[in-house]
Structure formats: C-alpha cells, structure tokens
C-alpha cells in the first residue's frame, strides 16, 4: 500500500542550528512529493515539491529537500533555523496520476530553542 | 478570491446534529479537495471535485458524509447525524488541475474546526 512516513514526531533544535526532517515513502512508481508547513490556526503552506529532474529541490524560506530513490526518502533541510520556523511540517506524496489526491505523513513538530 | 476561504472557522455542535461546512476556492481553480485532519495526525483525503462532479470520493468514511459543488466553484461538505469521532479540522484545497504537466499543486484554506459534543 502507498504510504508516507515521518519517523520523528517532535524535534527540538537551537536557533541557528541546522535542521533535517525525515520523510520516507512507499509507492509503486516515483511519486510526486511535497513538503508543507502548518502554523497554529493556519492552513498548510507549500514549502517545495518534487516531480522529476534535479533531485535537490529548493523551496521557500531557505528550505531544500533531496529525493533519494535508493532510500525512498525525501528529507527536508535548512542550514540555519530561525525562531519563526517553529511549526508542524508535513511530508506528502501524490501518485503518478497527478490528481492531487495526497497521502500525508503524521507530521513533525519543530520546536526552536533560543 | 486571493485564497481558499472556509466557513465557519469553528463549529461546535451536539451529537446527532447536521452540519454544513463551506469552501470557496481560488477563482478559476477547477479542482477542489476536502481533507480531514484529526488531532495529532496528518490530513486525510476525503473527496475531490473536477468541475461540478466528484471525481474521487473514496475517502469519505461513510454515508453520513456528503459533498456537493453544484456550480463548479463553492463546495459544501455535509455531515449528517454527527458523532464525537467526527471532531476534526476539515481542510479544503483547490488547484488548477494540470494533468501531465507536472505536480498538481494544492492551495489549502485555514480549515473549519468541528467539535462534536
């Protein structure tokens, strides 16, 4: 069955430190992959997406993600975290039919220490 | 409009009551999606519309849930005989359905938080 897994429920990093949020997927073919961020009371905001081509994708707010087919992973990274990055992050996958029907991971809550 | 608008933002109801949640998508977006997000979980797909018709309703949990989009724009999610387990944030999203030209990118609304007492 298709699935998206975020192994880390909660992560705490110090402001200015680097960040990596993990995402693993299970799909029959290469899926479309997305990272969204959700702040309290806000909708989901798209950070970046991957659907083909360069496996390192750049997104908004200084985030990037790398698609690794051999590891079935699409980890999100940021070299230096800001206090405003504290939020919940969701990885999502869409099938090759590209209908927009997404499977989301459980989410990772990021806490930033001053 | 500039974004996806959902009303009400909060709804508290009693078990057994009927509820309607409204979604106003981005103007010109042909596809509209409903997702449900329970506490501590990622969003789960419910249904999506392409134009006026429901293209995929495989995520609706049971026949108490129904959604319409009569004119291909605004959509209403309807829940009959609500149960406490229906308590969640209901998210609406819209997109320019662009099959074959890359990822179909969804823009989400802020959601409607439903609490069933």
mmCIF file of C-alpha atoms in Angstrom:
data_model
loop_
_atom_site.group_PDB
_atom_site.id
_atom_site.type_symbol
_atom_site.label_atom_id
_atom_site.label_comp_id
_atom_site.label_asym_id
_atom_site.label_seq_id
_atom_site.Cartn_x
_atom_site.Cartn_y
_atom_site.Cartn_z
ATOM 1 C CA UNK A 1 0.000 0.000 0.000
ATOM 2 C CA UNK A 2 1.108 3.535 -0.643
ATOM 3 C CA UNK A 3 2.359 5.359 2.423
ATOM 4 C CA UNK A 4 4.344 8.316 3.668
ATOM 5 C CA UNK A 5 6.155 8.084 6.976
ATOM 6 C CA UNK A 6 7.699 10.768 9.121
ATOM 7 C CA UNK A 7 9.672 8.922 11.795
ATOM 8 C CA UNK A 8 10.158 11.906 14.090
ATOM 9 C CA UNK A 9 7.069 13.198 15.872
ATOM 10 C CA UNK A 10 8.854 16.023 17.630
ATOM 11 C CA UNK A 11 12.233 17.707 17.062
ATOM 12 C CA UNK A 12 13.895 20.480 19.021
ATOM 13 C CA UNK A 13 16.798 22.485 17.613
ATOM 14 C CA UNK A 14 18.600 25.623 18.722
ATOM 15 C CA UNK A 15 18.173 28.787 16.738
ATOM 16 C CA UNK A 16 20.917 28.995 14.137
ATOM 17 C CA UNK A 17 21.482 25.250 14.075
ATOM 18 C CA UNK A 18 20.915 23.120 11.012
ATOM 19 C CA UNK A 19 17.756 21.078 10.559
ATOM 20 C CA UNK A 20 16.846 17.846 8.840
ATOM 21 C CA UNK A 21 13.335 16.405 8.903
ATOM 22 C CA UNK A 22 12.968 12.867 7.655
ATOM 23 C CA UNK A 23 10.377 11.524 5.237
ATOM 24 C CA UNK A 24 10.117 8.051 3.740
ATOM 25 C CA UNK A 25 7.663 6.987 1.102
ATOM 26 C CA UNK A 26 6.339 3.747 -0.272
ATOM 27 C CA UNK A 27 4.919 3.933 -3.772
ATOM 28 C CA UNK A 28 4.968 1.609 -6.749
ATOM 29 C CA UNK A 29 6.349 4.301 -9.023
ATOM 30 C CA UNK A 30 8.134 7.547 -8.269
ATOM 31 C CA UNK A 31 5.520 9.738 -6.633
ATOM 32 C CA UNK A 32 5.146 13.449 -6.632
ATOM 33 C CA UNK A 33 6.483 14.605 -3.250
ATOM 34 C CA UNK A 34 5.748 17.710 -1.246
ATOM 35 C CA UNK A 35 6.640 19.381 2.000
ATOM 36 C CA UNK A 36 4.058 21.585 3.700
ATOM 37 C CA UNK A 37 4.306 23.703 6.848
ATOM 38 C CA UNK A 38 1.408 24.425 9.181
ATOM 39 C CA UNK A 39 1.482 27.103 11.846
ATOM 40 C CA UNK A 40 -1.176 27.108 14.600
ATOM 41 C CA UNK A 41 -4.547 28.161 13.225
ATOM 42 C CA UNK A 42 -3.163 28.422 9.714
ATOM 43 C CA UNK A 43 -3.643 26.399 6.589
ATOM 44 C CA UNK A 44 -0.967 24.265 5.034
ATOM 45 C CA UNK A 45 1.637 26.248 3.135
ATOM 46 C CA UNK A 46 3.658 24.586 0.401
ATOM 47 C CA UNK A 47 7.415 24.732 1.014
ATOM 48 C CA UNK A 48 8.594 22.788 -2.026
ATOM 49 C CA UNK A 49 7.746 19.977 -4.409
ATOM 50 C CA UNK A 50 9.466 17.306 -6.452
ATOM 51 C CA UNK A 51 8.153 15.538 -9.505
ATOM 52 C CA UNK A 52 11.108 14.945 -11.807
ATOM 53 C CA UNK A 53 14.532 16.211 -12.774
ATOM 54 C CA UNK A 54 17.076 17.524 -10.320
ATOM 55 C CA UNK A 55 16.822 15.546 -7.099
ATOM 56 C CA UNK A 56 17.746 18.542 -4.952
ATOM 57 C CA UNK A 57 14.873 20.991 -4.878
ATOM 58 C CA UNK A 58 14.841 24.453 -3.440
ATOM 59 C CA UNK A 59 11.828 25.903 -1.704
ATOM 60 C CA UNK A 60 10.681 28.976 0.101
ATOM 61 C CA UNK A 61 12.053 30.285 3.401
ATOM 62 C CA UNK A 62 15.502 28.798 2.746
ATOM 63 C CA UNK A 63 14.355 25.171 2.791
ATOM 64 C CA UNK A 64 15.570 22.452 0.454
ATOM 65 C CA UNK A 65 14.859 18.750 0.077
ATOM 66 C CA UNK A 66 16.645 15.889 -1.580
ATOM 67 C CA UNK A 67 14.935 12.999 -3.306
ATOM 68 C CA UNK A 68 16.829 9.732 -2.871
ATOM 69 C CA UNK A 69 15.264 6.888 -4.780
ATOM 70 C CA UNK A 70 17.605 4.262 -3.301
ATOM 71 C CA UNK A 71 16.487 5.169 0.203
ATOM 72 C CA UNK A 72 12.862 6.041 -0.638
ATOM 73 C CA UNK A 73 13.429 9.301 1.170
ATOM 74 C CA UNK A 74 12.675 12.970 0.677
ATOM 75 C CA UNK A 75 14.250 14.714 3.655
ATOM 76 C CA UNK A 76 13.784 18.409 4.308
ATOM 77 C CA UNK A 77 16.767 20.525 5.300
ATOM 78 C CA UNK A 78 17.615 24.035 6.336
ATOM 79 C CA UNK A 79 21.156 25.177 7.144
ATOM 80 C CA UNK A 80 20.221 27.680 9.858
ATOM 81 C CA UNK A 81 16.911 27.613 11.690
ATOM 82 C CA UNK A 82 15.094 30.774 12.759
ATOM 83 C CA UNK A 83 12.671 31.006 15.690
ATOM 84 C CA UNK A 84 9.872 31.673 13.204
ATOM 85 C CA UNK A 85 10.390 28.213 11.704
ATOM 86 C CA UNK A 86 8.720 26.630 14.736
ATOM 87 C CA UNK A 87 5.676 24.873 13.292
ATOM 88 C CA UNK A 88 4.417 21.491 12.167
ATOM 89 C CA UNK A 89 5.848 20.044 8.996
ATOM 90 C CA UNK A 90 4.140 17.533 6.768
ATOM 91 C CA UNK A 91 5.559 15.413 4.002
ATOM 92 C CA UNK A 92 3.053 14.281 1.382
ATOM 93 C CA UNK A 93 3.053 12.069 -1.669
ATOM 94 C CA UNK A 94 0.860 12.048 -4.731
ATOM 95 C CA UNK A 95 0.545 9.232 -7.224
ATOM 96 C CA UNK A 96 1.701 9.397 -10.808
ATOM 97 C CA UNK A 97 -1.859 10.073 -11.928
ATOM 98 C CA UNK A 98 -1.329 13.595 -10.645
ATOM 99 C CA UNK A 99 -4.883 14.103 -9.443
ATOM 100 C CA UNK A 100 -3.832 15.994 -6.322
ATOM 101 C CA UNK A 101 -5.011 13.187 -4.058
ATOM 102 C CA UNK A 102 -2.246 13.207 -1.453
ATOM 103 C CA UNK A 103 -1.120 10.895 1.300
ATOM 104 C CA UNK A 104 0.319 12.820 4.231
ATOM 105 C CA UNK A 105 2.761 11.735 6.865
ATOM 106 C CA UNK A 106 1.868 12.109 10.511
ATOM 107 C CA UNK A 107 3.805 15.349 10.781
ATOM 108 C CA UNK A 108 6.854 16.535 12.697
ATOM 109 C CA UNK A 109 6.545 19.310 15.239
ATOM 110 C CA UNK A 110 9.580 21.576 15.241
ATOM 111 C CA UNK A 111 10.449 23.487 18.374
ATOM 112 C CA UNK A 112 13.217 26.124 18.199
ATOM 113 C CA UNK A 113 15.179 26.969 21.323
ATOM 114 C CA UNK A 114 16.574 30.493 21.690
ATOM 115 C CA UNK B 1 -10.607 35.448 -4.195
ATOM 116 C CA UNK B 2 -6.979 35.663 -3.187
ATOM 117 C CA UNK B 3 -7.001 32.398 -1.294
ATOM 118 C CA UNK B 4 -9.176 29.472 -0.313
ATOM 119 C CA UNK B 5 -11.835 30.621 2.127
ATOM 120 C CA UNK B 6 -13.557 28.275 4.576
ATOM 121 C CA UNK B 7 -16.519 28.971 6.806
ATOM 122 C CA UNK B 8 -17.189 28.637 9.622
ATOM 123 C CA UNK B 9 -13.720 28.637 11.127
ATOM 124 C CA UNK B 10 -15.115 26.953 14.217
ATOM 125 C CA UNK B 11 -18.267 24.928 14.696
ATOM 126 C CA UNK B 12 -19.451 23.314 17.899
ATOM 127 C CA UNK B 13 -22.420 21.001 17.646
ATOM 128 C CA UNK B 14 -24.136 18.257 19.565
ATOM 129 C CA UNK B 15 -24.023 14.597 18.733
ATOM 130 C CA UNK B 16 -26.680 13.696 16.207
ATOM 131 C CA UNK B 17 -26.953 17.141 14.636
ATOM 132 C CA UNK B 18 -26.451 18.055 10.978
ATOM 133 C CA UNK B 19 -23.501 20.228 9.927
ATOM 134 C CA UNK B 20 -22.508 22.038 6.748
ATOM 135 C CA UNK B 21 -19.015 23.334 6.053
ATOM 136 C CA UNK B 22 -18.386 25.689 3.163
ATOM 137 C CA UNK B 23 -15.378 26.159 0.925
ATOM 138 C CA UNK B 24 -14.814 28.987 -1.537
ATOM 139 C CA UNK B 25 -11.842 28.096 -3.774
ATOM 140 C CA UNK B 26 -9.432 30.319 -5.618
ATOM 141 C CA UNK B 27 -11.140 31.840 -8.611
ATOM 142 C CA UNK B 28 -10.503 29.810 -11.738
ATOM 143 C CA UNK B 29 -9.337 26.680 -9.957
ATOM 144 C CA UNK B 30 -11.136 23.735 -11.485
ATOM 145 C CA UNK B 31 -10.267 21.137 -8.870
ATOM 146 C CA UNK B 32 -11.436 21.232 -5.255
ATOM 147 C CA UNK B 33 -10.447 18.883 -2.450
ATOM 148 C CA UNK B 34 -11.643 18.069 1.053
ATOM 149 C CA UNK B 35 -9.296 16.636 3.665
ATOM 150 C CA UNK B 36 -9.829 15.836 7.335
ATOM 151 C CA UNK B 37 -7.158 16.366 9.953
ATOM 152 C CA UNK B 38 -7.642 14.720 13.327
ATOM 153 C CA UNK B 39 -5.665 15.855 16.334
ATOM 154 C CA UNK B 40 -2.019 14.879 16.066
ATOM 155 C CA UNK B 41 -2.403 13.423 12.585
ATOM 156 C CA UNK B 42 -1.690 14.440 9.042
ATOM 157 C CA UNK B 43 -4.568 15.376 6.754
ATOM 158 C CA UNK B 44 -6.515 12.511 5.212
ATOM 159 C CA UNK B 45 -8.136 12.719 1.809
ATOM 160 C CA UNK B 46 -11.930 12.695 1.696
ATOM 161 C CA UNK B 47 -13.096 13.708 -1.782
ATOM 162 C CA UNK B 48 -12.164 15.788 -4.773
ATOM 163 C CA UNK B 49 -14.142 17.505 -7.499
ATOM 164 C CA UNK B 50 -13.170 18.255 -11.042
ATOM 165 C CA UNK B 51 -15.670 20.898 -12.034
ATOM 166 C CA UNK B 52 -19.098 20.015 -10.673
ATOM 167 C CA UNK B 53 -18.615 16.275 -10.416
ATOM 168 C CA UNK B 54 -16.992 14.243 -7.679
ATOM 169 C CA UNK B 55 -14.046 12.584 -9.405
ATOM 170 C CA UNK B 56 -12.981 10.547 -6.387
ATOM 171 C CA UNK B 57 -14.952 10.154 -3.160
ATOM 172 C CA UNK B 58 -13.096 7.112 -1.901
ATOM 173 C CA UNK B 59 -12.001 8.845 1.303
ATOM 174 C CA UNK B 60 -15.476 9.611 2.642
ATOM 175 C CA UNK B 61 -15.699 7.484 5.785
ATOM 176 C CA UNK B 62 -19.371 6.511 5.496
ATOM 177 C CA UNK B 63 -22.693 7.609 4.044
ATOM 178 C CA UNK B 64 -23.183 10.283 6.691
ATOM 179 C CA UNK B 65 -20.692 12.385 4.756
ATOM 180 C CA UNK B 66 -21.633 14.047 1.506
ATOM 181 C CA UNK B 67 -20.203 16.916 -0.528
ATOM 182 C CA UNK B 68 -21.515 18.989 -3.406
ATOM 183 C CA UNK B 69 -20.178 21.577 -5.810
ATOM 184 C CA UNK B 70 -23.237 22.475 -7.890
ATOM 185 C CA UNK B 71 -21.783 25.306 -9.978
ATOM 186 C CA UNK B 72 -18.181 24.209 -10.106
ATOM 187 C CA UNK B 73 -16.979 26.790 -7.621
ATOM 188 C CA UNK B 74 -18.144 26.818 -3.989
ATOM 189 C CA UNK B 75 -18.385 23.442 -2.290
ATOM 190 C CA UNK B 76 -20.256 22.308 0.797
ATOM 191 C CA UNK B 77 -19.320 19.329 2.928
ATOM 192 C CA UNK B 78 -22.358 17.946 4.698
ATOM 193 C CA UNK B 79 -22.263 15.675 7.725
ATOM 194 C CA UNK B 80 -25.443 14.044 8.980
ATOM 195 C CA UNK B 81 -26.043 12.616 12.459
ATOM 196 C CA UNK B 82 -22.691 13.830 13.709
ATOM 197 C CA UNK B 83 -20.687 11.666 16.080
ATOM 198 C CA UNK B 84 -17.954 12.605 18.532
ATOM 199 C CA UNK B 85 -15.444 10.876 16.282
ATOM 200 C CA UNK B 86 -16.191 13.388 13.542
ATOM 201 C CA UNK B 87 -14.440 16.082 15.574
ATOM 202 C CA UNK B 88 -11.513 17.283 13.474
ATOM 203 C CA UNK B 89 -10.306 20.132 11.304
ATOM 204 C CA UNK B 90 -11.789 19.909 7.837
ATOM 205 C CA UNK B 91 -9.447 21.362 5.238
ATOM 206 C CA UNK B 92 -10.383 22.468 1.768
ATOM 207 C CA UNK B 93 -7.909 22.944 -1.067
ATOM 208 C CA UNK B 94 -8.120 23.943 -4.692
ATOM 209 C CA UNK B 95 -5.868 23.662 -7.712
ATOM 210 C CA UNK B 96 -5.549 24.228 -11.409
ATOM 211 C CA UNK B 97 -5.829 20.622 -12.473
ATOM 212 C CA UNK B 98 -2.923 20.223 -14.830
ATOM 213 C CA UNK B 99 -2.579 16.555 -15.634
ATOM 214 C CA UNK B 100 0.633 15.672 -17.362
ATOM 215 C CA UNK B 101 2.366 18.995 -16.892
ATOM 216 C CA UNK B 102 3.920 18.401 -13.540
ATOM 217 C CA UNK B 103 2.808 18.248 -9.968
ATOM 218 C CA UNK B 104 -0.763 19.300 -9.283
ATOM 219 C CA UNK B 105 -0.182 21.882 -6.556
ATOM 220 C CA UNK B 106 -2.872 22.340 -3.937
ATOM 221 C CA UNK B 107 -3.550 25.583 -2.100
ATOM 222 C CA UNK B 108 -5.180 24.953 1.274
ATOM 223 C CA UNK B 109 -7.593 27.006 3.292
ATOM 224 C CA UNK B 110 -7.224 27.577 7.039
ATOM 225 C CA UNK B 111 -9.789 24.903 7.804
ATOM 226 C CA UNK B 112 -13.029 24.518 9.710
ATOM 227 C CA UNK B 113 -12.621 23.099 13.186
ATOM 228 C CA UNK B 114 -15.583 20.895 14.061
ATOM 229 C CA UNK B 115 -16.226 19.860 17.645
ATOM 230 C CA UNK B 116 -18.999 17.377 18.345
ATOM 231 C CA UNK B 117 -20.057 17.280 21.991
#
